[in-house]
mmCIF file of C-alpha atoms in Angstrom:
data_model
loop_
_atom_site.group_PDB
_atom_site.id
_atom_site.type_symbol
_atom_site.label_atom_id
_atom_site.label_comp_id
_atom_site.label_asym_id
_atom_site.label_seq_id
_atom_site.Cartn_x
_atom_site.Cartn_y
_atom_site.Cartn_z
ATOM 1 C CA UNK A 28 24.200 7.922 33.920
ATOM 2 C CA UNK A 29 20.856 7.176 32.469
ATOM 3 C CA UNK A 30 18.396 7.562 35.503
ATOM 4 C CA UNK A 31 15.277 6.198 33.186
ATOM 5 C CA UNK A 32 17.272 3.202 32.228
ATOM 6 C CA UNK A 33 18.578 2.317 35.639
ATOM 7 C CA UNK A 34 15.040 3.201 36.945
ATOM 8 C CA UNK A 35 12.989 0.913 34.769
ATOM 9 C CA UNK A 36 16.337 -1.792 35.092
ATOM 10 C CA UNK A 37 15.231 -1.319 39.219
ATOM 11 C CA UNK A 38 11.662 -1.659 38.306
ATOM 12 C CA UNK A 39 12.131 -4.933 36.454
ATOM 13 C CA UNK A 40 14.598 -6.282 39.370
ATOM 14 C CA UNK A 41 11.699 -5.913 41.984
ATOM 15 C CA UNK A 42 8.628 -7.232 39.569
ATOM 16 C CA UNK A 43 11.520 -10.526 38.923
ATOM 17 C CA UNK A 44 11.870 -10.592 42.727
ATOM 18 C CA UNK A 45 8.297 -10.196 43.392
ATOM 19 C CA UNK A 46 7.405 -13.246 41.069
ATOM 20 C CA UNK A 47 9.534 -15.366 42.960
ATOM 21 C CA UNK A 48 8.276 -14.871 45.971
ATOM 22 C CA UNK A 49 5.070 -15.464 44.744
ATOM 23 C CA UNK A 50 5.570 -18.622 43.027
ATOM 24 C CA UNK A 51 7.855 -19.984 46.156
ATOM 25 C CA UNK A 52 4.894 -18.729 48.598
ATOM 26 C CA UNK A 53 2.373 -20.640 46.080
ATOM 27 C CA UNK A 54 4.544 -23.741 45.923
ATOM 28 C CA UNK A 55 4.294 -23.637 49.940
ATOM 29 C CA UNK A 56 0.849 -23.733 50.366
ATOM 30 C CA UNK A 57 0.607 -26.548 47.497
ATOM 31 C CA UNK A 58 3.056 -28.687 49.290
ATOM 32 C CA UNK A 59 1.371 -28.128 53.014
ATOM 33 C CA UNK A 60 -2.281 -28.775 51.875
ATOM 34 C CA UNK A 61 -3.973 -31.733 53.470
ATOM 35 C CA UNK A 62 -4.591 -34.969 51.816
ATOM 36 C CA UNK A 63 -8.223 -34.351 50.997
ATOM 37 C CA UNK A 64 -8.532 -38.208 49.943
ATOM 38 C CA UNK A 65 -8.230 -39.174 54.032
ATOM 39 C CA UNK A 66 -10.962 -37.185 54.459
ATOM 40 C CA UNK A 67 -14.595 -38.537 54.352
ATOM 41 C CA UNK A 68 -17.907 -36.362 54.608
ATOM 42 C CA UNK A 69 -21.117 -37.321 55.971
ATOM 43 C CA UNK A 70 -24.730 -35.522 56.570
ATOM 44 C CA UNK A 71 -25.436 -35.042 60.197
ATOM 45 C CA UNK A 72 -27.996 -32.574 59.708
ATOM 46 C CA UNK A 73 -31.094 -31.785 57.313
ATOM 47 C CA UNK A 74 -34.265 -29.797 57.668
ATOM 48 C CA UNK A 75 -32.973 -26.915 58.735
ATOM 49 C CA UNK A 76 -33.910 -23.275 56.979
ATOM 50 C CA UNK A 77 -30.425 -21.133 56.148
ATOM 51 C CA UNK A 78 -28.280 -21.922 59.191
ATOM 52 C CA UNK A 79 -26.007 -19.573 59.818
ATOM 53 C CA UNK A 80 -24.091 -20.494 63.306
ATOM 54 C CA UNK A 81 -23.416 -23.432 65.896
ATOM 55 C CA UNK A 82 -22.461 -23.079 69.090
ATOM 56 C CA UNK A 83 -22.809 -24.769 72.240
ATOM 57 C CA UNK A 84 -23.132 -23.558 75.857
ATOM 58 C CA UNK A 85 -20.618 -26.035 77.439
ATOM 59 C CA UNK A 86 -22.591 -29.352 77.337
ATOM 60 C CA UNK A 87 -23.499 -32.441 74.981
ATOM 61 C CA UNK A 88 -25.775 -29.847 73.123
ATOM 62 C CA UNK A 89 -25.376 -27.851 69.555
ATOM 63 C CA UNK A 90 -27.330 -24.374 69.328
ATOM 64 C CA UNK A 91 -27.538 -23.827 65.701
ATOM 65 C CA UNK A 92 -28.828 -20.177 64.849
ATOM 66 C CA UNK A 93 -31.245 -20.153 61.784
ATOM 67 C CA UNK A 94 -31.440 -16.785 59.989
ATOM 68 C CA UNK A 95 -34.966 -16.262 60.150
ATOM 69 C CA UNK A 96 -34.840 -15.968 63.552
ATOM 70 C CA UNK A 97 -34.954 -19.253 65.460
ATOM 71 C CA UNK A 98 -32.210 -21.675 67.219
ATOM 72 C CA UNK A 99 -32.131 -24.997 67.771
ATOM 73 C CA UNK A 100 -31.238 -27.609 69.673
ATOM 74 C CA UNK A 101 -29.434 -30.575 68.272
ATOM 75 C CA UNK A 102 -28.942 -32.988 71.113
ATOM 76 C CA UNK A 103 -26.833 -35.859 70.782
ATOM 77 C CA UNK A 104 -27.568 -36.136 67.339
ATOM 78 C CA UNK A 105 -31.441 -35.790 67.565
ATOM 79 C CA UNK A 106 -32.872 -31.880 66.384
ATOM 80 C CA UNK A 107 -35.406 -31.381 68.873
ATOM 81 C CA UNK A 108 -38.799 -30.404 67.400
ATOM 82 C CA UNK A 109 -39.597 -27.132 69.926
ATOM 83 C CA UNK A 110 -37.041 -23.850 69.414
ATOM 84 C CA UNK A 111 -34.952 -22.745 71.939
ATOM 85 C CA UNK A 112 -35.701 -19.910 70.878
ATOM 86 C CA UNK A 113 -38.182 -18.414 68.481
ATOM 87 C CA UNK A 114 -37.947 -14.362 67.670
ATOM 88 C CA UNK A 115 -39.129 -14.253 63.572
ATOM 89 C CA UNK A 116 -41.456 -11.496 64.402
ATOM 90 C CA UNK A 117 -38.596 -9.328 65.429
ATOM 91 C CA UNK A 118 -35.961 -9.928 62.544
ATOM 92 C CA UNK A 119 -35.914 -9.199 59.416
ATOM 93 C CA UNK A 120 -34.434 -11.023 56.451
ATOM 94 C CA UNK A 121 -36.407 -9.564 53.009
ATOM 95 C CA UNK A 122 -34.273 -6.940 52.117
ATOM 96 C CA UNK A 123 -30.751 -8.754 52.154
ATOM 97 C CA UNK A 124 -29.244 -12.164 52.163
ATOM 98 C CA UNK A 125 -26.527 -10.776 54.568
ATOM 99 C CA UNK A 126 -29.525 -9.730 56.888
ATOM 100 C CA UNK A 127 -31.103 -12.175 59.905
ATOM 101 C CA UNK A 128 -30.255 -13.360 62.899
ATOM 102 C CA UNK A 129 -26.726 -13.415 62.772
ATOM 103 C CA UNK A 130 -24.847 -14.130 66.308
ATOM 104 C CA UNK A 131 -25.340 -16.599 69.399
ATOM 105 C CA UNK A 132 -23.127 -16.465 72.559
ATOM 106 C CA UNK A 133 -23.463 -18.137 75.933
ATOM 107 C CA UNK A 134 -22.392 -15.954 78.751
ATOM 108 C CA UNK A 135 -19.390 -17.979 80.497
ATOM 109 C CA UNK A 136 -21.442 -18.309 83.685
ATOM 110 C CA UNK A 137 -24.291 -19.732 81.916
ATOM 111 C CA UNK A 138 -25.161 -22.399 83.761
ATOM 112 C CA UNK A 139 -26.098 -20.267 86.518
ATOM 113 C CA UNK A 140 -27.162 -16.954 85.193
ATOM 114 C CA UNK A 141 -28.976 -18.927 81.995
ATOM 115 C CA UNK A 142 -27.867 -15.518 79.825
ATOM 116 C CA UNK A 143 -26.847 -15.582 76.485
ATOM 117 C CA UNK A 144 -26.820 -13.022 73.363
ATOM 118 C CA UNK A 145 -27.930 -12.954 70.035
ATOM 119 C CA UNK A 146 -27.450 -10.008 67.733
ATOM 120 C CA UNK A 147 -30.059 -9.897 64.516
ATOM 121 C CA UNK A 148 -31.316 -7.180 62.127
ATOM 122 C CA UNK A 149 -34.083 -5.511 61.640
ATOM 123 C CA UNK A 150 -36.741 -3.853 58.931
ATOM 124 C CA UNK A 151 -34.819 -0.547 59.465
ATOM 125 C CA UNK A 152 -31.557 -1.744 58.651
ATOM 126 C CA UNK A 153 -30.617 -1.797 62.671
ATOM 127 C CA UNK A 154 -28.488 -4.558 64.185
ATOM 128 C CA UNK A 155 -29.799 -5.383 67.283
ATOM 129 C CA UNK A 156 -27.665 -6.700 70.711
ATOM 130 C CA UNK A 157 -29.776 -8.447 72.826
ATOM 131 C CA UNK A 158 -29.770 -10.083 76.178
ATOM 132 C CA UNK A 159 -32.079 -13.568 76.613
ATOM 133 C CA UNK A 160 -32.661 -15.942 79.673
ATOM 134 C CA UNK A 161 -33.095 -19.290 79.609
ATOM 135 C CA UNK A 162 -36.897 -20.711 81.311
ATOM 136 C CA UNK A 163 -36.759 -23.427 84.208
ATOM 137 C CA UNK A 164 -36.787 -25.796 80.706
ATOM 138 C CA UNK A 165 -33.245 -26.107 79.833
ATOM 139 C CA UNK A 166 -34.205 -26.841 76.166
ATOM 140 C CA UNK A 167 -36.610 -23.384 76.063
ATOM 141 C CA UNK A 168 -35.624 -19.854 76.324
ATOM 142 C CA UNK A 169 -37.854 -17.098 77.255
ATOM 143 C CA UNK A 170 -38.386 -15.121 74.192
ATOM 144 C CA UNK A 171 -40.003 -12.437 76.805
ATOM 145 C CA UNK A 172 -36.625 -12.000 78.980
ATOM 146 C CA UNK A 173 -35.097 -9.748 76.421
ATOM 147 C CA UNK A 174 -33.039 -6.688 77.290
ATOM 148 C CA UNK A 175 -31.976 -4.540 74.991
ATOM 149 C CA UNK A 176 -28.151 -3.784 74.965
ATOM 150 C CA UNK A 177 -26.736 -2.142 71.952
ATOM 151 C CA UNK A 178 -28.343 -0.369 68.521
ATOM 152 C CA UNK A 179 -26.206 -0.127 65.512
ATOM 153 C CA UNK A 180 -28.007 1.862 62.787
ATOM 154 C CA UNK A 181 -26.705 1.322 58.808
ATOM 155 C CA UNK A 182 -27.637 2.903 56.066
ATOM 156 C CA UNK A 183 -28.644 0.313 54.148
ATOM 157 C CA UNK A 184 -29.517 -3.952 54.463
ATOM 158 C CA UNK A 185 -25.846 -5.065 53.443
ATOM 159 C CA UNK A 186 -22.819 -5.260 55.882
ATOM 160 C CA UNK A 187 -24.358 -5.880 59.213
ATOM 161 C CA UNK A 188 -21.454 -8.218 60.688
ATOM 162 C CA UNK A 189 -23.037 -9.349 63.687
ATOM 163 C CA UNK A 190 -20.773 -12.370 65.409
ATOM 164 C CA UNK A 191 -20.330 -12.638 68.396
ATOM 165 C CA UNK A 192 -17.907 -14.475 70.813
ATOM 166 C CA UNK A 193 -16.964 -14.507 74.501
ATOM 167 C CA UNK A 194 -13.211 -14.144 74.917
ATOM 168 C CA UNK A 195 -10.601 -15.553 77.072
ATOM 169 C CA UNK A 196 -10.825 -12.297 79.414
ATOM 170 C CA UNK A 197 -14.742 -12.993 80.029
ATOM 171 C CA UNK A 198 -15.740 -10.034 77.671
ATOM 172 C CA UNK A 199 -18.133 -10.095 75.324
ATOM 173 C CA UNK A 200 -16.522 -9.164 71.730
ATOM 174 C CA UNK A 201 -19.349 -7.879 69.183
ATOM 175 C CA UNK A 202 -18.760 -7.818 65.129
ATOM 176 C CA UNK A 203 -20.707 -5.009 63.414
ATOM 177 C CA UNK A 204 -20.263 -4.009 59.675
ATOM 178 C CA UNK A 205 -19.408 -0.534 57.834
ATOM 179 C CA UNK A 206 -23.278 -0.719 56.608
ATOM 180 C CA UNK A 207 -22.805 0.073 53.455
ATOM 181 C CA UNK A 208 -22.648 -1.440 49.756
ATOM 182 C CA UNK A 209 -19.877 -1.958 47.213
ATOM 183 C CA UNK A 210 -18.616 1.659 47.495
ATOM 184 C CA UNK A 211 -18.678 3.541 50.621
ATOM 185 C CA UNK A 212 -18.075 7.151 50.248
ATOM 186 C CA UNK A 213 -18.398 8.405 53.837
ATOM 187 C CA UNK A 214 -15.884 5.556 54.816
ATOM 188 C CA UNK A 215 -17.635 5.081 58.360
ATOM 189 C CA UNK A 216 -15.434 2.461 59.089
ATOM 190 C CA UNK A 217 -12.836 5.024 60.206
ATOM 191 C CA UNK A 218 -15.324 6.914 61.806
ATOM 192 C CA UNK A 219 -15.173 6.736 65.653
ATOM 193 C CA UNK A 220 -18.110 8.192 66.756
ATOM 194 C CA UNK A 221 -20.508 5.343 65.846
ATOM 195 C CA UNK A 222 -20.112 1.482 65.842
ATOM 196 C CA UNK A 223 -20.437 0.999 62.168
ATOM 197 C CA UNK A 224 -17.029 -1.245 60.611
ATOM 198 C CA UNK A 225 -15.886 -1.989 64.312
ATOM 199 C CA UNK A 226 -15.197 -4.829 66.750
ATOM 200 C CA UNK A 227 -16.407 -3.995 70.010
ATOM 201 C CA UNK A 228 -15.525 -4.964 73.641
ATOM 202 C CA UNK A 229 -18.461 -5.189 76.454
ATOM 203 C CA UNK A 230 -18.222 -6.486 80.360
ATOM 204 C CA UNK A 231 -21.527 -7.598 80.491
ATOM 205 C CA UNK A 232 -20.967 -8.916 84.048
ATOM 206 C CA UNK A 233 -21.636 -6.112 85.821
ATOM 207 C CA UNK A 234 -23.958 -3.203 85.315
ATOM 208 C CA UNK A 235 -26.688 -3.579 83.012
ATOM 209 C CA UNK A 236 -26.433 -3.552 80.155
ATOM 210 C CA UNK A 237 -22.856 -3.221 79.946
ATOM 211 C CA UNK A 238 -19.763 -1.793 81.123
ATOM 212 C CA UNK A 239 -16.461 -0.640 79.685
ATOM 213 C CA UNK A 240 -13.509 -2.227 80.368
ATOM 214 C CA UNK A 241 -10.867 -0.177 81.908
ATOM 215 C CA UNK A 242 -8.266 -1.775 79.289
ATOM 216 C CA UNK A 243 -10.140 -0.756 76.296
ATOM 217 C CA UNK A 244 -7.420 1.238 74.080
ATOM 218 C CA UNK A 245 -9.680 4.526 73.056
ATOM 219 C CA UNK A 246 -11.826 4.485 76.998
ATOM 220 C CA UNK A 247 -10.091 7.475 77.796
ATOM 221 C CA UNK A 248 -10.332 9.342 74.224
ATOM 222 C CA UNK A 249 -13.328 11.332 73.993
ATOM 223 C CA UNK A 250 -13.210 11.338 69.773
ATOM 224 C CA UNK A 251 -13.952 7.841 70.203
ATOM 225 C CA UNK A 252 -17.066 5.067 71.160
ATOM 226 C CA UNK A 253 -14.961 3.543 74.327
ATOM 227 C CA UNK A 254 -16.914 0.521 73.293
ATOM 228 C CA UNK A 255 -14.492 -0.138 70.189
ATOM 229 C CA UNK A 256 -11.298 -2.711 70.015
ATOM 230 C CA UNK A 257 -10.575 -2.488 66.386
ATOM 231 C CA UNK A 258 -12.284 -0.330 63.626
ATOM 232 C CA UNK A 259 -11.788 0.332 59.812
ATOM 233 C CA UNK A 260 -13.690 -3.143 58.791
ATOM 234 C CA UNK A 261 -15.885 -3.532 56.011
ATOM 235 C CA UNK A 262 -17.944 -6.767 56.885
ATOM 236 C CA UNK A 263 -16.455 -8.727 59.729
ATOM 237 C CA UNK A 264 -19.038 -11.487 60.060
ATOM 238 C CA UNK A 265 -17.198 -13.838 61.557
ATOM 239 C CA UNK A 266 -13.810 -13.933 63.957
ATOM 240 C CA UNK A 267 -12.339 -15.941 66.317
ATOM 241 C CA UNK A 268 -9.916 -16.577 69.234
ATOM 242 C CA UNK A 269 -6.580 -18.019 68.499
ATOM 243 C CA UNK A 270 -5.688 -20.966 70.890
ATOM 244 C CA UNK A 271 -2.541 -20.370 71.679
ATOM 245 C CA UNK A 272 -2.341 -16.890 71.554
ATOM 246 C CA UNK A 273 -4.321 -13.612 72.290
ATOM 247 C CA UNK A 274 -4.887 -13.035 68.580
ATOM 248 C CA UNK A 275 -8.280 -12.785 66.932
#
């Protein structure tokens, strides 16, 4: 029996088998693309300065999160002229393109609490959770209502993450990235004593500023943050909620 020739005759069989599958898998997601022809594009927007977000707090209105720091309000088509909110002198977007403010969520009882959360980075390379309020204005927040709820310090301006959604069990998931560049020796990702390269889980209905919920899969690990869902990410800047499903 020759074991090199029956080895490298094995090899071969697999690369074959893997090519196939590739070009069958390929040939699937020609045949299921949409027609982009019955598609037509128009500009509902201009004047804005690097948007990076758009949300709404269940109404008619858009909240669409700038990166310098400021959201605003598009209203039935019109972009009103005042912020919702304005916080430039607190964020920070020289260093990095990746830096700014990054995520917007309305708590699900908005419309009477008038709390929502934005996370943004700072001149120190820290992404920031905060807390706002919305003023007696419903087209105004109070830039002074803010409560701190979460530091995440990084190493460097790159990899901050920083979405942020409300999901269908009323808690408040948070995105933060591994902080790091291109190569990442200290893999803090995997690390899970810090938030850096996780997804983490708040209840933010209860005790300020937040609580843990009991479901959490590390709460009762003391190796890990109890805050965390998922780790091991690099730069998970944006996620969402399946509809049909509990995925993310």
């Amino acid at each position: 029996m020759n074991i090199l020739k029956d080895k490298g005759m094995f090899i071969g069989t697999l690369v074959t088998a893997g090519t196939m599958i590739a070009v069958i898998i390929a040939w699937l997601i020609v045949q299921n693309q949409p027609d982009t022809h019955a598609y037509t594009f128009d500009i509902v927007l201009e004047k804005m300065s690097q948007p990076v977000g758009i949300t709404h707090a269940n109404d008619e209105r858009l909240f669409i999160n700038e990166r310098n720091g400021v959201i605003r309000i598009l209203d039935t088509g019109e972009l009103l002229d005042q912020p919702f909110l304005d916080i430039r002198d607190r964020v920070n977007i020289e260093g990095n393109i990746e830096q700014g403010l990054l995520g917007l969520a309305f708590a699900p009882d908005y419309a009477q609490s008038g709390y929502f959360y934005v996370t943004y980075t700072d001149a120190d390379y820290t992404v920031h959770l905060e807390r706002f309020q919305v003023t007696d204005d419903p087209n105004v927040a109070d830039p002074e209502s803010s409560m701190h709820m979460l530091l995440a310090e990084q190493k460097t301006s790159a990899h901050n993450g920083g979405h942020l959604r409300f999901g269908k069990d009323g808690y408040l998931y948070v995105s933060i990235g591994d902080g790091g560049e291109s190569i990442q020796p200290d893999t803090t990702g995997q690390k899970t004593d810090n938030f850096l390269g996780k997804l983490l889980r708040l209840d933010v209905s209860g005790d300020e500023p937040y609580e843990i919920p009991e479901d959490n899969p590390f709460v009762d690990n003391p190796d890990y943050r109890p805050e965390i869902w998922a780790l091991g990410f690099r730069n998970p800047w944006q996620f969402s909620f399946a509809p049909d499903s509990d995925a993310i």
